[in-house]
mmCIF file of C-alpha atoms and ligand atoms in Angstrom:
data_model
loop_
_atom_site.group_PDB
_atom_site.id
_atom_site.type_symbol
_atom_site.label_atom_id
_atom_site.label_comp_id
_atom_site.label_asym_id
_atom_site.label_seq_id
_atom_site.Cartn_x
_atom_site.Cartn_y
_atom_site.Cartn_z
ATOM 1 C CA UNK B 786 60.765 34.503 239.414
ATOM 2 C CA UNK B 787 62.253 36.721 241.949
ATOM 3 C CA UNK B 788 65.387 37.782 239.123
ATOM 4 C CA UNK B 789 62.705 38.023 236.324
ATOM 5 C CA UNK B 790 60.462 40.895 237.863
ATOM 6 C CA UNK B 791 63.282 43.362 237.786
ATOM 7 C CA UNK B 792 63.868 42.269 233.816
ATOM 8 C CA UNK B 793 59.737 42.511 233.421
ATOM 9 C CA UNK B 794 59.709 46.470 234.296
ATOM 10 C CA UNK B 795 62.989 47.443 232.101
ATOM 11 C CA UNK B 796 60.425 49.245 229.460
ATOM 12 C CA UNK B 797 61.523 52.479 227.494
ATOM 13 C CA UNK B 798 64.929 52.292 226.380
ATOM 14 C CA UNK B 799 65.062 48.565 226.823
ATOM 15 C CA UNK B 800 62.077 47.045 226.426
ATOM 16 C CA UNK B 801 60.453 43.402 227.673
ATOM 17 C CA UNK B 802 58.238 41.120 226.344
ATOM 18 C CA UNK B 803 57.125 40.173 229.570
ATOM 19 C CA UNK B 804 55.881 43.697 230.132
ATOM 20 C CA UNK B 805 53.282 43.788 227.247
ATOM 21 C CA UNK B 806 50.548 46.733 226.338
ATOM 22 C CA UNK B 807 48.864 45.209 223.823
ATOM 23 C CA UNK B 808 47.010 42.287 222.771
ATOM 24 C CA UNK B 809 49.823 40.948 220.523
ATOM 25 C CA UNK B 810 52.295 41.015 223.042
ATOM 26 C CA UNK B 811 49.813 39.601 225.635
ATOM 27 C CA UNK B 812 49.757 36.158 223.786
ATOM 28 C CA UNK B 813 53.759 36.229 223.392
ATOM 29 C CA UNK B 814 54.092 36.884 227.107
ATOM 30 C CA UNK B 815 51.441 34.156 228.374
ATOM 31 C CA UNK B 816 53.043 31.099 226.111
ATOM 32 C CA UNK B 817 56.832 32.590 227.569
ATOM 33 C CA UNK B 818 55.140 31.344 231.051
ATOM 34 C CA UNK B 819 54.016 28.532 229.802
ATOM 35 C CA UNK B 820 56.553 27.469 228.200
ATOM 36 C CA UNK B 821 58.847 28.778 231.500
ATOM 37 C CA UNK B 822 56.824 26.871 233.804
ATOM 38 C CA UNK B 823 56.180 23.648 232.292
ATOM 39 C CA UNK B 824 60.401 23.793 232.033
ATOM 40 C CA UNK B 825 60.723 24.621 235.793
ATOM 41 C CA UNK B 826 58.574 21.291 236.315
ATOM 42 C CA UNK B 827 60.297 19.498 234.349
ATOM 43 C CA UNK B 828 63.667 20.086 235.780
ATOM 44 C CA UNK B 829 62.489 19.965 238.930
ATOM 45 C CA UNK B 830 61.473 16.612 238.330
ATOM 46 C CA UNK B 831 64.925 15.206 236.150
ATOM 47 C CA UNK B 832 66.908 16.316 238.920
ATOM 48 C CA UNK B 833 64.650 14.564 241.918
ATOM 49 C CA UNK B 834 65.238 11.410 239.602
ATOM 50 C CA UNK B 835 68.726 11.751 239.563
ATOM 51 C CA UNK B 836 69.318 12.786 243.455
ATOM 52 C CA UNK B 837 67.322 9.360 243.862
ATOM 53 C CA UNK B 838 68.913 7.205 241.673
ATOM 54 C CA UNK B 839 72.423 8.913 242.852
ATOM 55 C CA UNK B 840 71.519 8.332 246.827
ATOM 56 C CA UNK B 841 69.725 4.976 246.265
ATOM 57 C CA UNK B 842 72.635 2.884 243.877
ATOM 58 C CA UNK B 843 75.761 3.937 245.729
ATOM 59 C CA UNK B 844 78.321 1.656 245.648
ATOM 60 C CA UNK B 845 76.870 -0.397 242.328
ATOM 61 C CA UNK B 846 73.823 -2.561 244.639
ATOM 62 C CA UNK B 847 71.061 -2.020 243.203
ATOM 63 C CA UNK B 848 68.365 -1.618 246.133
ATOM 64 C CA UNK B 849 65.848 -0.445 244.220
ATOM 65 C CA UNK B 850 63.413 -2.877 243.008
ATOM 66 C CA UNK B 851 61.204 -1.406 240.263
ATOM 67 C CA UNK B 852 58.795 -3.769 239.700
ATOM 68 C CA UNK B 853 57.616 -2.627 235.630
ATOM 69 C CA UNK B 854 60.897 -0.948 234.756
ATOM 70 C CA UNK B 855 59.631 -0.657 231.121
ATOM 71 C CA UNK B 856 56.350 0.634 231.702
ATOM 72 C CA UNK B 857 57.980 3.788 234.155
ATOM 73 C CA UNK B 858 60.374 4.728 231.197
ATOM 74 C CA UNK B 859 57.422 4.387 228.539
ATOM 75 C CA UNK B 860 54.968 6.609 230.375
ATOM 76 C CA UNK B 861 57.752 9.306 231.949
ATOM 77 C CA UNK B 862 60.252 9.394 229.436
ATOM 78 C CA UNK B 863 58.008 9.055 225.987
ATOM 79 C CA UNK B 864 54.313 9.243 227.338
ATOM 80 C CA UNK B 865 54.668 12.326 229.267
ATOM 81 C CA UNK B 866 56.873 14.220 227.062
ATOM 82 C CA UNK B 867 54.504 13.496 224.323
ATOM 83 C CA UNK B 868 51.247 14.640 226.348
ATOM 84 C CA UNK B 869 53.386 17.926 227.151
ATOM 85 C CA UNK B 870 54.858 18.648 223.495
ATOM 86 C CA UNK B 871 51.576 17.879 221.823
ATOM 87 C CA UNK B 872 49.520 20.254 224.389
ATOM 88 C CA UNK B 873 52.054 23.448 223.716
ATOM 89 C CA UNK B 874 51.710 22.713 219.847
ATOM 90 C CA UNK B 875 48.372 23.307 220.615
ATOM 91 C CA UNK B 876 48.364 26.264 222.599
ATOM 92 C CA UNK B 877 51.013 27.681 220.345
ATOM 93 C CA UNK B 878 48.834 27.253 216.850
ATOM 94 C CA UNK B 879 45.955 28.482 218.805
ATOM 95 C CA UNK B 880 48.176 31.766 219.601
ATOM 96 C CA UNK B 881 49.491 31.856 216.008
ATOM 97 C CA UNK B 882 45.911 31.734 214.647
ATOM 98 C CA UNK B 883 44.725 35.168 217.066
ATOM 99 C CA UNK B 884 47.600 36.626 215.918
ATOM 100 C CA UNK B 885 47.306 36.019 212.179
ATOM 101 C CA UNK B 886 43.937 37.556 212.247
ATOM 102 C CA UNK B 887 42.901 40.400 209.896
ATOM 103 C CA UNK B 888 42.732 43.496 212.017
ATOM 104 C CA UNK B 889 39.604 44.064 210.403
ATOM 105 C CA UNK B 890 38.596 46.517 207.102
ATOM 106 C CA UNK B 891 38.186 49.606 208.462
ATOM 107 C CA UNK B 892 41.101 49.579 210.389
ATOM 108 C CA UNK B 893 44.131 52.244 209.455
ATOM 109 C CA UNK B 894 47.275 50.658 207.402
ATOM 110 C CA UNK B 895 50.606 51.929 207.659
ATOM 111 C CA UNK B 896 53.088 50.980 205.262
ATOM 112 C CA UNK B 897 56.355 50.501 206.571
ATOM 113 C CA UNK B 898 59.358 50.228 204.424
ATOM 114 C CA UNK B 899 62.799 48.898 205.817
ATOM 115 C CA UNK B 900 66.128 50.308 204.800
ATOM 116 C CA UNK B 901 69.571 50.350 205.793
ATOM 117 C CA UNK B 902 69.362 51.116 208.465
ATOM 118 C CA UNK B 903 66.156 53.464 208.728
ATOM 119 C CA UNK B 904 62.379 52.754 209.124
ATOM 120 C CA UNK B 905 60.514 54.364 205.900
ATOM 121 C CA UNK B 906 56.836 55.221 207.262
ATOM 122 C CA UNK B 907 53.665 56.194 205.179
ATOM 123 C CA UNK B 908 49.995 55.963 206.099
ATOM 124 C CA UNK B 909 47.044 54.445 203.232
ATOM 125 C CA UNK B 910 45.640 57.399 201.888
ATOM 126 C CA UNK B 911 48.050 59.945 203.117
ATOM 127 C CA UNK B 912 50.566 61.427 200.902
ATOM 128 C CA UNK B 913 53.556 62.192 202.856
ATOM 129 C CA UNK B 914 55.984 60.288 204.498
ATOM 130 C CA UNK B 915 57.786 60.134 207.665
ATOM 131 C CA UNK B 916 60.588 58.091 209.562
ATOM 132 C CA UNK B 917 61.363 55.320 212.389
ATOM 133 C CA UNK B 918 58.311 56.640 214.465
ATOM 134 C CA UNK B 919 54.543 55.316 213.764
ATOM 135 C CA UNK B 920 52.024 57.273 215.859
ATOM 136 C CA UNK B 921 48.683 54.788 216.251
ATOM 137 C CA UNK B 922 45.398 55.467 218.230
ATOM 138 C CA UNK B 923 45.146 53.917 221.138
ATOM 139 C CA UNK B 924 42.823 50.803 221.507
ATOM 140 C CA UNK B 925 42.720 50.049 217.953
ATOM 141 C CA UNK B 926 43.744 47.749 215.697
ATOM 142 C CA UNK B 927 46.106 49.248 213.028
ATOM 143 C CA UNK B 928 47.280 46.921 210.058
ATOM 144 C CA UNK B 929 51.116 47.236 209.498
ATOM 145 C CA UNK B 930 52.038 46.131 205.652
ATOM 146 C CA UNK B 931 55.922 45.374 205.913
ATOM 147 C CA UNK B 932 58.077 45.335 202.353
ATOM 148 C CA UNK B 933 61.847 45.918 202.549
ATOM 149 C CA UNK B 934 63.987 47.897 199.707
ATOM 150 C CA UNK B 935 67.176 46.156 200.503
ATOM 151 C CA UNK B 936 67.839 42.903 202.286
ATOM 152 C CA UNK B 937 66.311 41.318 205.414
ATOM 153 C CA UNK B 938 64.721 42.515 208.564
ATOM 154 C CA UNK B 939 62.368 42.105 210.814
ATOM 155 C CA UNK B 940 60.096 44.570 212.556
ATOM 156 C CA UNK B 941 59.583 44.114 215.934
ATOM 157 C CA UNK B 942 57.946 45.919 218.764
ATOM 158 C CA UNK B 943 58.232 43.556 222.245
ATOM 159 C CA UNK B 944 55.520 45.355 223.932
ATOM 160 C CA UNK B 945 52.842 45.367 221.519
ATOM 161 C CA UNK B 946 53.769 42.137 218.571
ATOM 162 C CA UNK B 947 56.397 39.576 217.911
ATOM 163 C CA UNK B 948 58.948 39.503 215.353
ATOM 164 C CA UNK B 949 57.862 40.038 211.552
ATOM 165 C CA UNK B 950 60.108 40.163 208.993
ATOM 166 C CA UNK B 951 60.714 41.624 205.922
ATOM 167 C CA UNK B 952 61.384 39.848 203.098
ATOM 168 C CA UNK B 953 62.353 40.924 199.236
ATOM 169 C CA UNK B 954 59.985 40.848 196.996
ATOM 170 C CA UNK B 955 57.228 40.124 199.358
ATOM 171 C CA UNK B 956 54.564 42.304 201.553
ATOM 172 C CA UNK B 957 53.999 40.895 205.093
ATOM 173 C CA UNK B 958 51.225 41.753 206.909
ATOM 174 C CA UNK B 959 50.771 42.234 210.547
ATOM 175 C CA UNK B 960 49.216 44.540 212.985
ATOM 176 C CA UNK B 961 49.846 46.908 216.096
ATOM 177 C CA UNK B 962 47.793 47.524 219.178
ATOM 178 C CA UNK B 963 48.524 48.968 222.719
ATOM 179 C CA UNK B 964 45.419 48.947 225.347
ATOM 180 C CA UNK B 965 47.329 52.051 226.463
ATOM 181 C CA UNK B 966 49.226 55.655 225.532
ATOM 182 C CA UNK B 967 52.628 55.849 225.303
ATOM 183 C CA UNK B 968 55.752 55.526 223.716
ATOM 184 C CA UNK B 969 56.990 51.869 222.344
ATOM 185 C CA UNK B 970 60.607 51.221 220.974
ATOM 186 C CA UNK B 971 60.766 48.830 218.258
ATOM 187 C CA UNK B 972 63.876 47.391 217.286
ATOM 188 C CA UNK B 973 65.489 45.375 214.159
ATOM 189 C CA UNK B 974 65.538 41.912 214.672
ATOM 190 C CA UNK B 975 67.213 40.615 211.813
ATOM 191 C CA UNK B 976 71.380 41.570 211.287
ATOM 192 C CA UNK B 977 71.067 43.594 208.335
ATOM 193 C CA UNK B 978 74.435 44.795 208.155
ATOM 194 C CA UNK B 979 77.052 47.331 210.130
ATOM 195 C CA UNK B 980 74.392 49.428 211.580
ATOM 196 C CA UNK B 981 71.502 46.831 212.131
ATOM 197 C CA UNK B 982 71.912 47.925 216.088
ATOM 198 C CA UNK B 983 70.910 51.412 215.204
ATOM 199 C CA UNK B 984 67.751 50.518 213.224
ATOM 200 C CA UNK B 985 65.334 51.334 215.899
ATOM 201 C CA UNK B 986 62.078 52.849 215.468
ATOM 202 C CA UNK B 987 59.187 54.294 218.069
ATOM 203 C CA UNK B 988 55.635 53.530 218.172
ATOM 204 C CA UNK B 989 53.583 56.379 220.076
ATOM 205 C CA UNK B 990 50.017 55.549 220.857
ATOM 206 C CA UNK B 991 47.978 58.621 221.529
ATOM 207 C CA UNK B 992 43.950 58.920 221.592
ATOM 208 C CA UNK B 993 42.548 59.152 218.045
ATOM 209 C CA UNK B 994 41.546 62.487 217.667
ATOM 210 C CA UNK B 995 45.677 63.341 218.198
ATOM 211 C CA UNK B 996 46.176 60.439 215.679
ATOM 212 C CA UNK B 997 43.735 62.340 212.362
ATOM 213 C CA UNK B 998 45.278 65.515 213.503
ATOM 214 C CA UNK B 999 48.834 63.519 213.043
ATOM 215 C CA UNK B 1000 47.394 62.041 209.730
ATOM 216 C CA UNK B 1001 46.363 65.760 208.511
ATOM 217 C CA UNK B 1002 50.014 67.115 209.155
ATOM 218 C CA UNK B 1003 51.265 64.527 207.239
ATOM 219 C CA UNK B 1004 48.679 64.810 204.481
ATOM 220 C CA UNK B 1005 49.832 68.836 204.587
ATOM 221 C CA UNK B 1006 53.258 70.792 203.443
ATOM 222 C CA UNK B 1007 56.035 71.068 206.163
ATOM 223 C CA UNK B 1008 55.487 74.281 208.319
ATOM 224 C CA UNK B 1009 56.878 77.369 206.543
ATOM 225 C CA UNK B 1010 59.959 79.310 208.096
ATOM 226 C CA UNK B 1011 59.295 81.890 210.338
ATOM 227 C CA UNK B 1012 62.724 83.646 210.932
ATOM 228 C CA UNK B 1013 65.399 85.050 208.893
ATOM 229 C CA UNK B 1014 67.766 82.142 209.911
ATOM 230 C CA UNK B 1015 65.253 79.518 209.387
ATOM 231 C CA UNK B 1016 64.322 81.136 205.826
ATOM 232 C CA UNK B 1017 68.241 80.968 204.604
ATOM 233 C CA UNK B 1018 68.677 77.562 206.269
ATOM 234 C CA UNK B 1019 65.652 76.606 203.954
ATOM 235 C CA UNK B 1020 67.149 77.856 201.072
ATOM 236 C CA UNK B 1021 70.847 75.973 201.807
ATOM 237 C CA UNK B 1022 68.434 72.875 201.787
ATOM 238 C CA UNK B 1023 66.782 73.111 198.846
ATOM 239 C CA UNK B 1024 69.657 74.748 196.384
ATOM 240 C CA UNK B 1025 72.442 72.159 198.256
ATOM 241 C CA UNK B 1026 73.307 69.381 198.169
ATOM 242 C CA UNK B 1027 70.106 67.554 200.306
ATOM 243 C CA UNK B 1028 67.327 68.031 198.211
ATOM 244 C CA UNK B 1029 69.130 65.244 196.196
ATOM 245 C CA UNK B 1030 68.139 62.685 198.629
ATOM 246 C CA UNK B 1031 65.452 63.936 200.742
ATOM 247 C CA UNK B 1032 61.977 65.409 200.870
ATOM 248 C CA UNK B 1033 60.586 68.552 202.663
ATOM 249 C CA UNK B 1034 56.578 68.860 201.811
ATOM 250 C CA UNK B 1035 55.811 71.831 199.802
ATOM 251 C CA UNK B 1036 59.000 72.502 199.321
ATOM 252 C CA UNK B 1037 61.509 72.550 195.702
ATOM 253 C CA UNK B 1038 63.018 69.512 197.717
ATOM 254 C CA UNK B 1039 62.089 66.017 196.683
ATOM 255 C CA UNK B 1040 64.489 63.759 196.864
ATOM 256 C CA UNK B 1041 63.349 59.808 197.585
ATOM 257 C CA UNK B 1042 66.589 58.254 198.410
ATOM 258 C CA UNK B 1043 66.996 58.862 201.887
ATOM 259 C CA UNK B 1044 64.376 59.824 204.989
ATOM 260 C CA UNK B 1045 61.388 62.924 203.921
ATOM 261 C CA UNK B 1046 62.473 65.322 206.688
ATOM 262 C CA UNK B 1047 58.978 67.287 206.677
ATOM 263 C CA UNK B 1048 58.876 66.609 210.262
ATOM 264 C CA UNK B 1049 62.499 66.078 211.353
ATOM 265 C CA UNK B 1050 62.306 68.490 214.445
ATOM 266 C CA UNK B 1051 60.047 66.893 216.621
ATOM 267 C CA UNK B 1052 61.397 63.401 215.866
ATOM 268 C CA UNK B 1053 62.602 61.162 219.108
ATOM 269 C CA UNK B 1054 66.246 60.690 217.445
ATOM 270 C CA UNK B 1055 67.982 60.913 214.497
ATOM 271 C CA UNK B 1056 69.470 58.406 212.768
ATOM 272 C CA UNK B 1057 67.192 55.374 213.683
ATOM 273 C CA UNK B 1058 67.913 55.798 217.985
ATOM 274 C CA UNK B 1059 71.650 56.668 217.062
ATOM 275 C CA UNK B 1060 71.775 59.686 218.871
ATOM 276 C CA UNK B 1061 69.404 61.949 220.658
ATOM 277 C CA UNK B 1062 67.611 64.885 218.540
ATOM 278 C CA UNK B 1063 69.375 68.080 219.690
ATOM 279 C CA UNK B 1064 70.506 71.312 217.981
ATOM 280 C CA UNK B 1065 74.220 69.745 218.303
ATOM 281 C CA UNK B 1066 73.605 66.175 217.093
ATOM 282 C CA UNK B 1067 72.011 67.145 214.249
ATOM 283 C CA UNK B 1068 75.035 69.491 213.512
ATOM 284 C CA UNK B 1069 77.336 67.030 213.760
ATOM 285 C CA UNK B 1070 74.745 64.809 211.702
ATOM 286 C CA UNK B 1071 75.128 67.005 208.803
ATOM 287 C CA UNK B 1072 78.562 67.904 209.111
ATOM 288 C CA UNK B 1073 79.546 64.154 208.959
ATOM 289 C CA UNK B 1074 77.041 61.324 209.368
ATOM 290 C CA UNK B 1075 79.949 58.632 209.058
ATOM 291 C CA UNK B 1076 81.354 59.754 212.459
ATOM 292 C CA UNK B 1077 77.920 59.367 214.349
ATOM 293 C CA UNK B 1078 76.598 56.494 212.095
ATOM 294 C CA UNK B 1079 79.770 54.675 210.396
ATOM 295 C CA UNK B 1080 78.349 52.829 206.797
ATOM 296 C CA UNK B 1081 75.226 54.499 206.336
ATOM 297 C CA UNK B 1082 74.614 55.596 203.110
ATOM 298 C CA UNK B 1083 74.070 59.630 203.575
ATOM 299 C CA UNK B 1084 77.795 60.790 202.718
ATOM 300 C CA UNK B 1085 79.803 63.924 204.833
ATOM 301 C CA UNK B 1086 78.281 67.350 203.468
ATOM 302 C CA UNK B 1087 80.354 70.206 202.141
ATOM 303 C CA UNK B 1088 78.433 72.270 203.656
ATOM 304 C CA UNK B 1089 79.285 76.101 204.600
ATOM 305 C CA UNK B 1090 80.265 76.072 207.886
ATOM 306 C CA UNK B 1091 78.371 79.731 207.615
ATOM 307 C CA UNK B 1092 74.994 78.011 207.101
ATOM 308 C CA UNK B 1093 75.141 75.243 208.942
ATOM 309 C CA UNK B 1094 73.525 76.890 212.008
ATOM 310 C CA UNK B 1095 70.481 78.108 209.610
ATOM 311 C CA UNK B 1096 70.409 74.747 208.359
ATOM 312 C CA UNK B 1097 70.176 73.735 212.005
ATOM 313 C CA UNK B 1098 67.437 76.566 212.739
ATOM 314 C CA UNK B 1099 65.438 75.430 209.680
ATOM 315 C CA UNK B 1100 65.195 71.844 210.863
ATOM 316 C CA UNK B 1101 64.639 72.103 214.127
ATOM 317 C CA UNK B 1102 61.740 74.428 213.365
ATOM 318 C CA UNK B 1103 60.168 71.061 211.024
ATOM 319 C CA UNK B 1104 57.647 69.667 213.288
HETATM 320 CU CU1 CUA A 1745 67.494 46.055 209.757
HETATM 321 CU CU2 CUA A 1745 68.669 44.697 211.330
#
């Protein structure tokens, strides 16, 4: 107990189960104690059994007497173990049930779309598209339809749900909730390949009226340039080589293979949580995204070296 409150309050950057913020991960953390308790007894027990029969047959005379020998083994080695199995089997479909519930009709669906190795995120209703981050309002219920366009994974969030995953072919529904604001890493649980480690998304709770305004930015065209720099790094974009694979709102770029950058500058990382978002990450993103991320599918640019800080400027100012 003692070693396990340290591992309880490791949220952020590494974060526990046993440190839940939503209802979800509530149920998850109370049949871990459970199931962590009801072990603790158990060995507790096993090994008071042994010490006794250890002290008590020394020397091969038996001085113990049982007097049923049959009926102690049938009631503590099959009885009991029965009583205990059948009651978490219980407990456990009773938790699987609350958390298979529908989150109700009204409630928002995001659509979430696995890749190697990125997080593809759109809202019902909402035309554009964003990546490995999934703002939700606070307090609410908020469906999450899984589907993956390559091979396995599984979406998982330990704070606020257990494990889902992703199959081919097939839609999977689940659903997020946190009882409180904040910022939730979620993380692949299912090895998907080289980079599965770096396939790590955030969920950011904020109170709903932040949530429509979030819904009507990504319903709207990616914010204009405002400088010179950001105005040629806009034009590198679109006439180079990465309107071929990715999408800026309102813009001559709209390509579907990899993430829609419409909001790339005020992302938490880039690359899925492989390295921070900064002016000089993303230059060395562009520059060569094999060094930073080794497999993914986005290849080194030949990009001018000339334009590469407008290109910088331009999607930084994407927010
Ligand atoms: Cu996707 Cu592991």
């Amino acid at each position: 107990m003692v070693t396990l409150v340290p591992l309880a309050g490791c949220a952020g950057q590494a974060p526990s189960a046993l440190d839940p913020a939503g209802a979800g991960a509530q149920r998850v953390e109370g049949l871990w104690w459970l199931l962590f308790w009801i072990s603790v007894v158990v060995f507790v027990e096993v090994m008071a059994l042994l010490a006794w029969a250890l002290i008590f047959r020394r020397g091969g005379r038996t001085r113990v007497r049982h007097s049923q020998p049959l009926r102690f083994v049938t009631i503590a080695g099959a009885g009991l173990p029965l009583v205990i199995l059948v009651a978490v089997y219980g407990v456990s479909l009773r938790d699987l049930a609350a958390l298979g519930t529908d989150p109700g009709r009204d409630a928002p669906t995001v659509e979430v779309t696995g890749h190697q190795w990125w997080w593809e995120v759109r809202y019902e209703g909402v035309a554009g598209a964003t990546a490995n981050e999934i703002h939700i309002p606070v307090g609410e219920r908020v469906r999450v339809r899984l589907r993956t366009a390559d091979v396995l994974h599984s979406f998982w969030v330990p704070q606020l749900m257990p494990k889902t995953d992703l199959i081919a072919g097939e839609t999977r529904e689940t659903w997020l909730h946190a009882d409180r604001a904040g910022q939730y890493r979620g993380q692949c649980a299912e090895y998907c390949g080289l980079q599965h480690a770096h396939m790590a998304l955030m969920v950011i709770a904020v109170p709903r009226p932040e949530f429509d305004a979030r819904l009507a930015r990504l319903a709207a065209p990616a914010r204009a340039p405002s400088t010179d720099a950001e105005r040629r790094g806009q034009q590198a974009f679109v006439q180079g080589t990465c309107a071929a694979c990715h999408t800026v709102r309102g813009t001559g770029a709209q390509g579907r293979v990899g993430p829609d950058l419409s909001d790339v500058g005020s992302r938490w990382s880039i690359g899925a949580g492989a390295v921070p978002n900064d002016a000089g990450h993303l230059g060395g993103w562009i520059a060569n995204p094999q060094t930073v991320k080794p497999g993914n599918q986005m290849p080194p640019q030949p990009v001018d070296a000339a334009r590469l800080p407008d290109l910088i400027a331009y999607l930084r100012s994407l927010g």
